[in-house]
mmCIF file of C-alpha atoms in Angstrom:
data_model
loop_
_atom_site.group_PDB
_atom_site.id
_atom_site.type_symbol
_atom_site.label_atom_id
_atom_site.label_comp_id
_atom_site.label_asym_id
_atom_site.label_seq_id
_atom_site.Cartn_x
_atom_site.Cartn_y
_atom_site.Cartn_z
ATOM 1 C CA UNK A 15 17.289 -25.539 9.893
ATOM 2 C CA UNK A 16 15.269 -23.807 7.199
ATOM 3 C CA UNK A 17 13.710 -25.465 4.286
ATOM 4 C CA UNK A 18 15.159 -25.190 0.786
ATOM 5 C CA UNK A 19 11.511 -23.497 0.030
ATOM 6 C CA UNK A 20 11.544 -21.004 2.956
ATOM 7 C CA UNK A 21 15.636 -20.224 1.620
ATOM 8 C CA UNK A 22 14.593 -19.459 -2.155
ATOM 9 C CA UNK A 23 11.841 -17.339 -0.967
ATOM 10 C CA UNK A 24 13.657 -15.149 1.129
ATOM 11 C CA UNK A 25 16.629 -14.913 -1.681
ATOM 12 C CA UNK A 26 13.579 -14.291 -4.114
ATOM 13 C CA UNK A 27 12.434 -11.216 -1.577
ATOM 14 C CA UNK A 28 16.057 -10.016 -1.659
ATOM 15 C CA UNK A 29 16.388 -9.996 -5.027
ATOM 16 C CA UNK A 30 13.032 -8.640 -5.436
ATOM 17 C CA UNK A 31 13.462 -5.454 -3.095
ATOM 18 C CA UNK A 32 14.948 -3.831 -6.483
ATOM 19 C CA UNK A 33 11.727 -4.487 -8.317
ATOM 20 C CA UNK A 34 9.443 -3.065 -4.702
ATOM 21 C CA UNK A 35 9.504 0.542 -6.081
ATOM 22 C CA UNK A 36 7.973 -0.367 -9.695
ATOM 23 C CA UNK A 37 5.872 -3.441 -8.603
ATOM 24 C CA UNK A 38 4.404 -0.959 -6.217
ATOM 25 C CA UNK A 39 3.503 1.325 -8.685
ATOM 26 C CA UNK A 40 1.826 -1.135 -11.320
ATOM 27 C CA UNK A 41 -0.154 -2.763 -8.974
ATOM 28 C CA UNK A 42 -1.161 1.023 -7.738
ATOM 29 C CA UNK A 43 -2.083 1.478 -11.252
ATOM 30 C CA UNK A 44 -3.808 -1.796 -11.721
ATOM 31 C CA UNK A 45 -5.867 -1.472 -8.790
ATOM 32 C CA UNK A 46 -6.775 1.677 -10.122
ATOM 33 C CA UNK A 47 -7.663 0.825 -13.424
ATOM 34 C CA UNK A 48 -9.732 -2.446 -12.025
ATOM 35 C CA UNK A 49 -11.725 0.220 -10.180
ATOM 36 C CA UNK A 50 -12.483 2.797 -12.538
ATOM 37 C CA UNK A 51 -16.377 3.454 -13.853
ATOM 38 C CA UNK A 52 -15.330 4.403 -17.791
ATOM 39 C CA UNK A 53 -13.468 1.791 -19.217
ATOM 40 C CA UNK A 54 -12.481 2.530 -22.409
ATOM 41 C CA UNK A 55 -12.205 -0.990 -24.576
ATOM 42 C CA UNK A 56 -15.047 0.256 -27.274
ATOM 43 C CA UNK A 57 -12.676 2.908 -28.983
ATOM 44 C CA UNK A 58 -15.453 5.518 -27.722
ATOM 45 C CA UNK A 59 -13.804 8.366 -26.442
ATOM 46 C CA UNK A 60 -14.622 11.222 -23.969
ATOM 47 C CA UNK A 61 -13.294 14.949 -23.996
ATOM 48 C CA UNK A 62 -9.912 14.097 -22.303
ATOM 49 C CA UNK A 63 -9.606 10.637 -23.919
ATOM 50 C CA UNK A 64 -9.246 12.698 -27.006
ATOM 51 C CA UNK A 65 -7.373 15.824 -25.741
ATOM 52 C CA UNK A 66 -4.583 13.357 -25.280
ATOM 53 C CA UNK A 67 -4.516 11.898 -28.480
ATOM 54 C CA UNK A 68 -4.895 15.295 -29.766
ATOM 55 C CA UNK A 69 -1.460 16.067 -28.304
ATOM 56 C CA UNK A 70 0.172 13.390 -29.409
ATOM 57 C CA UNK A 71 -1.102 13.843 -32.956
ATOM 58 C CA UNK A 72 0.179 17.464 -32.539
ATOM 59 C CA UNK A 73 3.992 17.203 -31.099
ATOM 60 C CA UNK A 74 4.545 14.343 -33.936
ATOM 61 C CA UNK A 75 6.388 16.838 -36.184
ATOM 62 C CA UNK A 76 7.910 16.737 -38.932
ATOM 63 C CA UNK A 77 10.105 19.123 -36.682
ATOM 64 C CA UNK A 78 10.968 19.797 -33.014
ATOM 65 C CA UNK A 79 9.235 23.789 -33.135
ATOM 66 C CA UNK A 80 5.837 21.366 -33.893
ATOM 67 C CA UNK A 81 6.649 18.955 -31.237
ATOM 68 C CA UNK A 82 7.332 21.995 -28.491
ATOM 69 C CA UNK A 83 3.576 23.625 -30.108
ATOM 70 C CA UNK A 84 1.743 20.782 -29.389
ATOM 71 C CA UNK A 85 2.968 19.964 -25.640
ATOM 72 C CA UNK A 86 2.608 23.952 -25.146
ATOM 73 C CA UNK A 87 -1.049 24.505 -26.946
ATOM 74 C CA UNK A 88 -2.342 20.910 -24.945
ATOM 75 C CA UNK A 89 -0.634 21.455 -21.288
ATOM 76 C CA UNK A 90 -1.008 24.028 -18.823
ATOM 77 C CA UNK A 91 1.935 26.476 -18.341
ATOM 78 C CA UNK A 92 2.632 24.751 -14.888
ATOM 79 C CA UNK A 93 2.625 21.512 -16.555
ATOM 80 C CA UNK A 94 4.308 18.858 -13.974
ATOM 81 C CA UNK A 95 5.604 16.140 -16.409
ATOM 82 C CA UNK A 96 7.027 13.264 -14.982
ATOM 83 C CA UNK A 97 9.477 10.525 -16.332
ATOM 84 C CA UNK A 98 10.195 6.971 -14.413
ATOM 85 C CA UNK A 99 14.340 7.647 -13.013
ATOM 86 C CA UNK A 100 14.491 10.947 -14.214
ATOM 87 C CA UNK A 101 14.041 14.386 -12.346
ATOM 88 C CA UNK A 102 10.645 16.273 -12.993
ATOM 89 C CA UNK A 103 9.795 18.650 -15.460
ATOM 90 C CA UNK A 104 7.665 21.565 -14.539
ATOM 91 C CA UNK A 105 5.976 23.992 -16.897
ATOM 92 C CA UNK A 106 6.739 25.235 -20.397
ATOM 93 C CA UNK A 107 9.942 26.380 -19.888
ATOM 94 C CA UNK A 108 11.512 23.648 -18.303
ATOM 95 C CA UNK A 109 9.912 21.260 -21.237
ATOM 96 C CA UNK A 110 11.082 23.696 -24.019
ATOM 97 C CA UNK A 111 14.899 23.612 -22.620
ATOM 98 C CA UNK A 112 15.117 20.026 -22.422
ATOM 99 C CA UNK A 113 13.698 19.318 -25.906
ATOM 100 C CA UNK A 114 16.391 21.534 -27.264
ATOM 101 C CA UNK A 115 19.035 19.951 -25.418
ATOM 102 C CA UNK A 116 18.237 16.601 -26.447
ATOM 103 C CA UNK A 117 18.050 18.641 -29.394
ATOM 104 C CA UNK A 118 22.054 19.831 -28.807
ATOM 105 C CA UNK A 119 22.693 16.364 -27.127
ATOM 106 C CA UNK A 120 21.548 13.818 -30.222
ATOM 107 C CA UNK A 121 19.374 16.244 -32.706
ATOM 108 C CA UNK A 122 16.181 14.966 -30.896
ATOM 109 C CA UNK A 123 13.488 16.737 -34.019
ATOM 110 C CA UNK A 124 10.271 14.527 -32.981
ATOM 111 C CA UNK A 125 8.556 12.093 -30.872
ATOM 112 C CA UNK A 126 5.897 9.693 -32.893
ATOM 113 C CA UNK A 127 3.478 7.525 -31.069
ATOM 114 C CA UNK A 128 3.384 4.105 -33.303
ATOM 115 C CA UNK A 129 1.127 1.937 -31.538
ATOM 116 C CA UNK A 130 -1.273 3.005 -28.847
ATOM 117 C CA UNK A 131 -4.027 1.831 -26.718
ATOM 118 C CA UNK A 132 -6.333 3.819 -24.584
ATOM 119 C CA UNK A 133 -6.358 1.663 -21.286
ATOM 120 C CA UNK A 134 -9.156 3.797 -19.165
ATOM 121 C CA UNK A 135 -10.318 7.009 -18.225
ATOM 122 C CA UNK A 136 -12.229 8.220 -15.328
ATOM 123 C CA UNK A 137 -13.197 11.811 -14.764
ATOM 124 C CA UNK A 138 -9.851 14.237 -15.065
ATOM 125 C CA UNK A 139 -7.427 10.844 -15.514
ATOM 126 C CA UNK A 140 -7.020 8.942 -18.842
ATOM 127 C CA UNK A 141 -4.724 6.029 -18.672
ATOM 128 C CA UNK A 142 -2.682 5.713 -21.977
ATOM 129 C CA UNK A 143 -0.267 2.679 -23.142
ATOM 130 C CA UNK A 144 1.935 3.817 -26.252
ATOM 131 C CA UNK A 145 5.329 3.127 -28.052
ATOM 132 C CA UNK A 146 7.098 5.900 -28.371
ATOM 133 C CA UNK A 147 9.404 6.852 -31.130
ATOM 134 C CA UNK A 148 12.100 9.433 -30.896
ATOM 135 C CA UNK A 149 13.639 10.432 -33.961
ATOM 136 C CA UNK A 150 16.916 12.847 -35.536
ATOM 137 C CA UNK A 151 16.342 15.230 -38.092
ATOM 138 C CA UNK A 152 16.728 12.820 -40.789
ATOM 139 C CA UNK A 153 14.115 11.010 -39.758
ATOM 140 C CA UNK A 154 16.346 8.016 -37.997
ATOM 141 C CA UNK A 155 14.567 6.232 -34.717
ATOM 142 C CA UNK A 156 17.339 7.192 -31.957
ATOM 143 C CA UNK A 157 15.034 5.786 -28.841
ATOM 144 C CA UNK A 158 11.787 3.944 -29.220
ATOM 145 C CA UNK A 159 9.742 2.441 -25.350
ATOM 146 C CA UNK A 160 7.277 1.160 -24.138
ATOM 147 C CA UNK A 161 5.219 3.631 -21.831
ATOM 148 C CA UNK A 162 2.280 3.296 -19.618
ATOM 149 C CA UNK A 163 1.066 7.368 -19.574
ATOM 150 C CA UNK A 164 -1.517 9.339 -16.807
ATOM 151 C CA UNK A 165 -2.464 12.335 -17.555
ATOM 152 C CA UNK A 166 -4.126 14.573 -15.372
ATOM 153 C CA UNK A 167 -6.900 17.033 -17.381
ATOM 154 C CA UNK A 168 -8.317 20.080 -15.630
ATOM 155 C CA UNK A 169 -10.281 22.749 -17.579
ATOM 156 C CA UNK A 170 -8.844 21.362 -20.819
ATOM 157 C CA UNK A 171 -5.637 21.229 -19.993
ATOM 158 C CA UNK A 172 -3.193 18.568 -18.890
ATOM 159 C CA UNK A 173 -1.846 19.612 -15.929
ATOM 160 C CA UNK A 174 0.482 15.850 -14.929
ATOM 161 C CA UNK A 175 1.677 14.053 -17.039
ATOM 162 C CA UNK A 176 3.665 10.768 -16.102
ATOM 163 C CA UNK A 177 5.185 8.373 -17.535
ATOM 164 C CA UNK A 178 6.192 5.357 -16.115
ATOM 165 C CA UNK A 179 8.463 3.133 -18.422
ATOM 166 C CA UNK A 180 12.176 1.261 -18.544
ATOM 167 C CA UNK A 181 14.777 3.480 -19.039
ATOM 168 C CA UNK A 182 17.853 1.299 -18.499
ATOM 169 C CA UNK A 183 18.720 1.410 -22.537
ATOM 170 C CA UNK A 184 17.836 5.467 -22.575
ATOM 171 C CA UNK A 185 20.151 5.621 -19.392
ATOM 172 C CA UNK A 186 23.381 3.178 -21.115
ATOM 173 C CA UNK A 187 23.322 5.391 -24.459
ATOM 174 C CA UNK A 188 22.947 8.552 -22.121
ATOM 175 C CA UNK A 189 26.327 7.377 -20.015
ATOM 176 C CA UNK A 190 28.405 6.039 -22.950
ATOM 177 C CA UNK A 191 27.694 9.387 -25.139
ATOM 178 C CA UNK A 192 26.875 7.251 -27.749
ATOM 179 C CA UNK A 193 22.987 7.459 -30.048
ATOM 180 C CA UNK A 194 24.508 4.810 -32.960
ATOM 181 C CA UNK A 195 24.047 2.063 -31.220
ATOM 182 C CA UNK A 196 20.278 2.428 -31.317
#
């Protein structure tokens, strides 16, 4: 007969095989920011540190044309940008048709970075954790996360970009058609 202990922790594993594919992933991510050379706590920032905050100063707005400029003039054409749950985006095109749909969907105009902090960077990867803000044309927050960003730099460009985030509220609005509630 099993102990009560040895019971929990196999429910716990159960219960936990969900959680495998993202707990897999941070601890990826925190083993490889515990190993990188340039840590960035000092606010000092290299060439790509700052290329990435470039970009994010440039697709704030005040309209979704500026937002579409900035990912275009700061990514490569072949661009593969990747969100947690949701299918990969690859190069300009593909980026500039789902900004207007979202457009279309729930007049997406901008995305605003509120609160950020450059984790690390080493070489061609800068680690970047932000809250994102995406708001309508009248300048009402529709979505706003929590995001843990890699980018991938290569002659001055990004060429990946993912983010790895919760999407479960994005996902509910999505279903039930409805932006109100947000």
């Amino acid at each position: 007969r099993a102990s009560a202990s040895a019971r929990n922790s196999g429910a716990c594993f159960r219960r936990g095989a969900d959680l495998f594919p993202v707990c897999f992933v941070m601890i990826h991510l925190c083993s490889v920011v515990y190993s990188l050379q340039s840590v960035s706590i000092t606010g000092g920032q290299d060439h790509n540190e700052k290329l990435v905050m470039d970009l994010f100063e440039a697709m704030k707005g005040p309209t979704l044309e500026d937002t579409i400029s900035g990912f275009k003039q700061y990514c490569h054409q072949d661009v593969l940008w990747q969100n947690s749950g949701f299918p990969d985006i690859v190069g300009h095109e593909a980026m500039e048709h789902l900004l207007r749909e979202q457009k279309r969907l729930f007049d997406f105009e901008r995305v605003e970075v509120l609160e950020h902090r450059l984790l690390a960077s080493d070489g061609d990867h800068v680690f970047f954790e932000r809250r994102d803000t995406i708001s309508n044309s009248m300048g009402k927050v529709i979505f706003a996360f929590d995001i843990l960003g890699v980018f991938e730099i290569q002659k001055g460009q990004i060429v990946r970009w993912s983010d790895y985030m919760d999407t479960s509220e994005i996902r509910n609005t999505w279903e039930q058609g409805s932006f109100e509630k947000l």
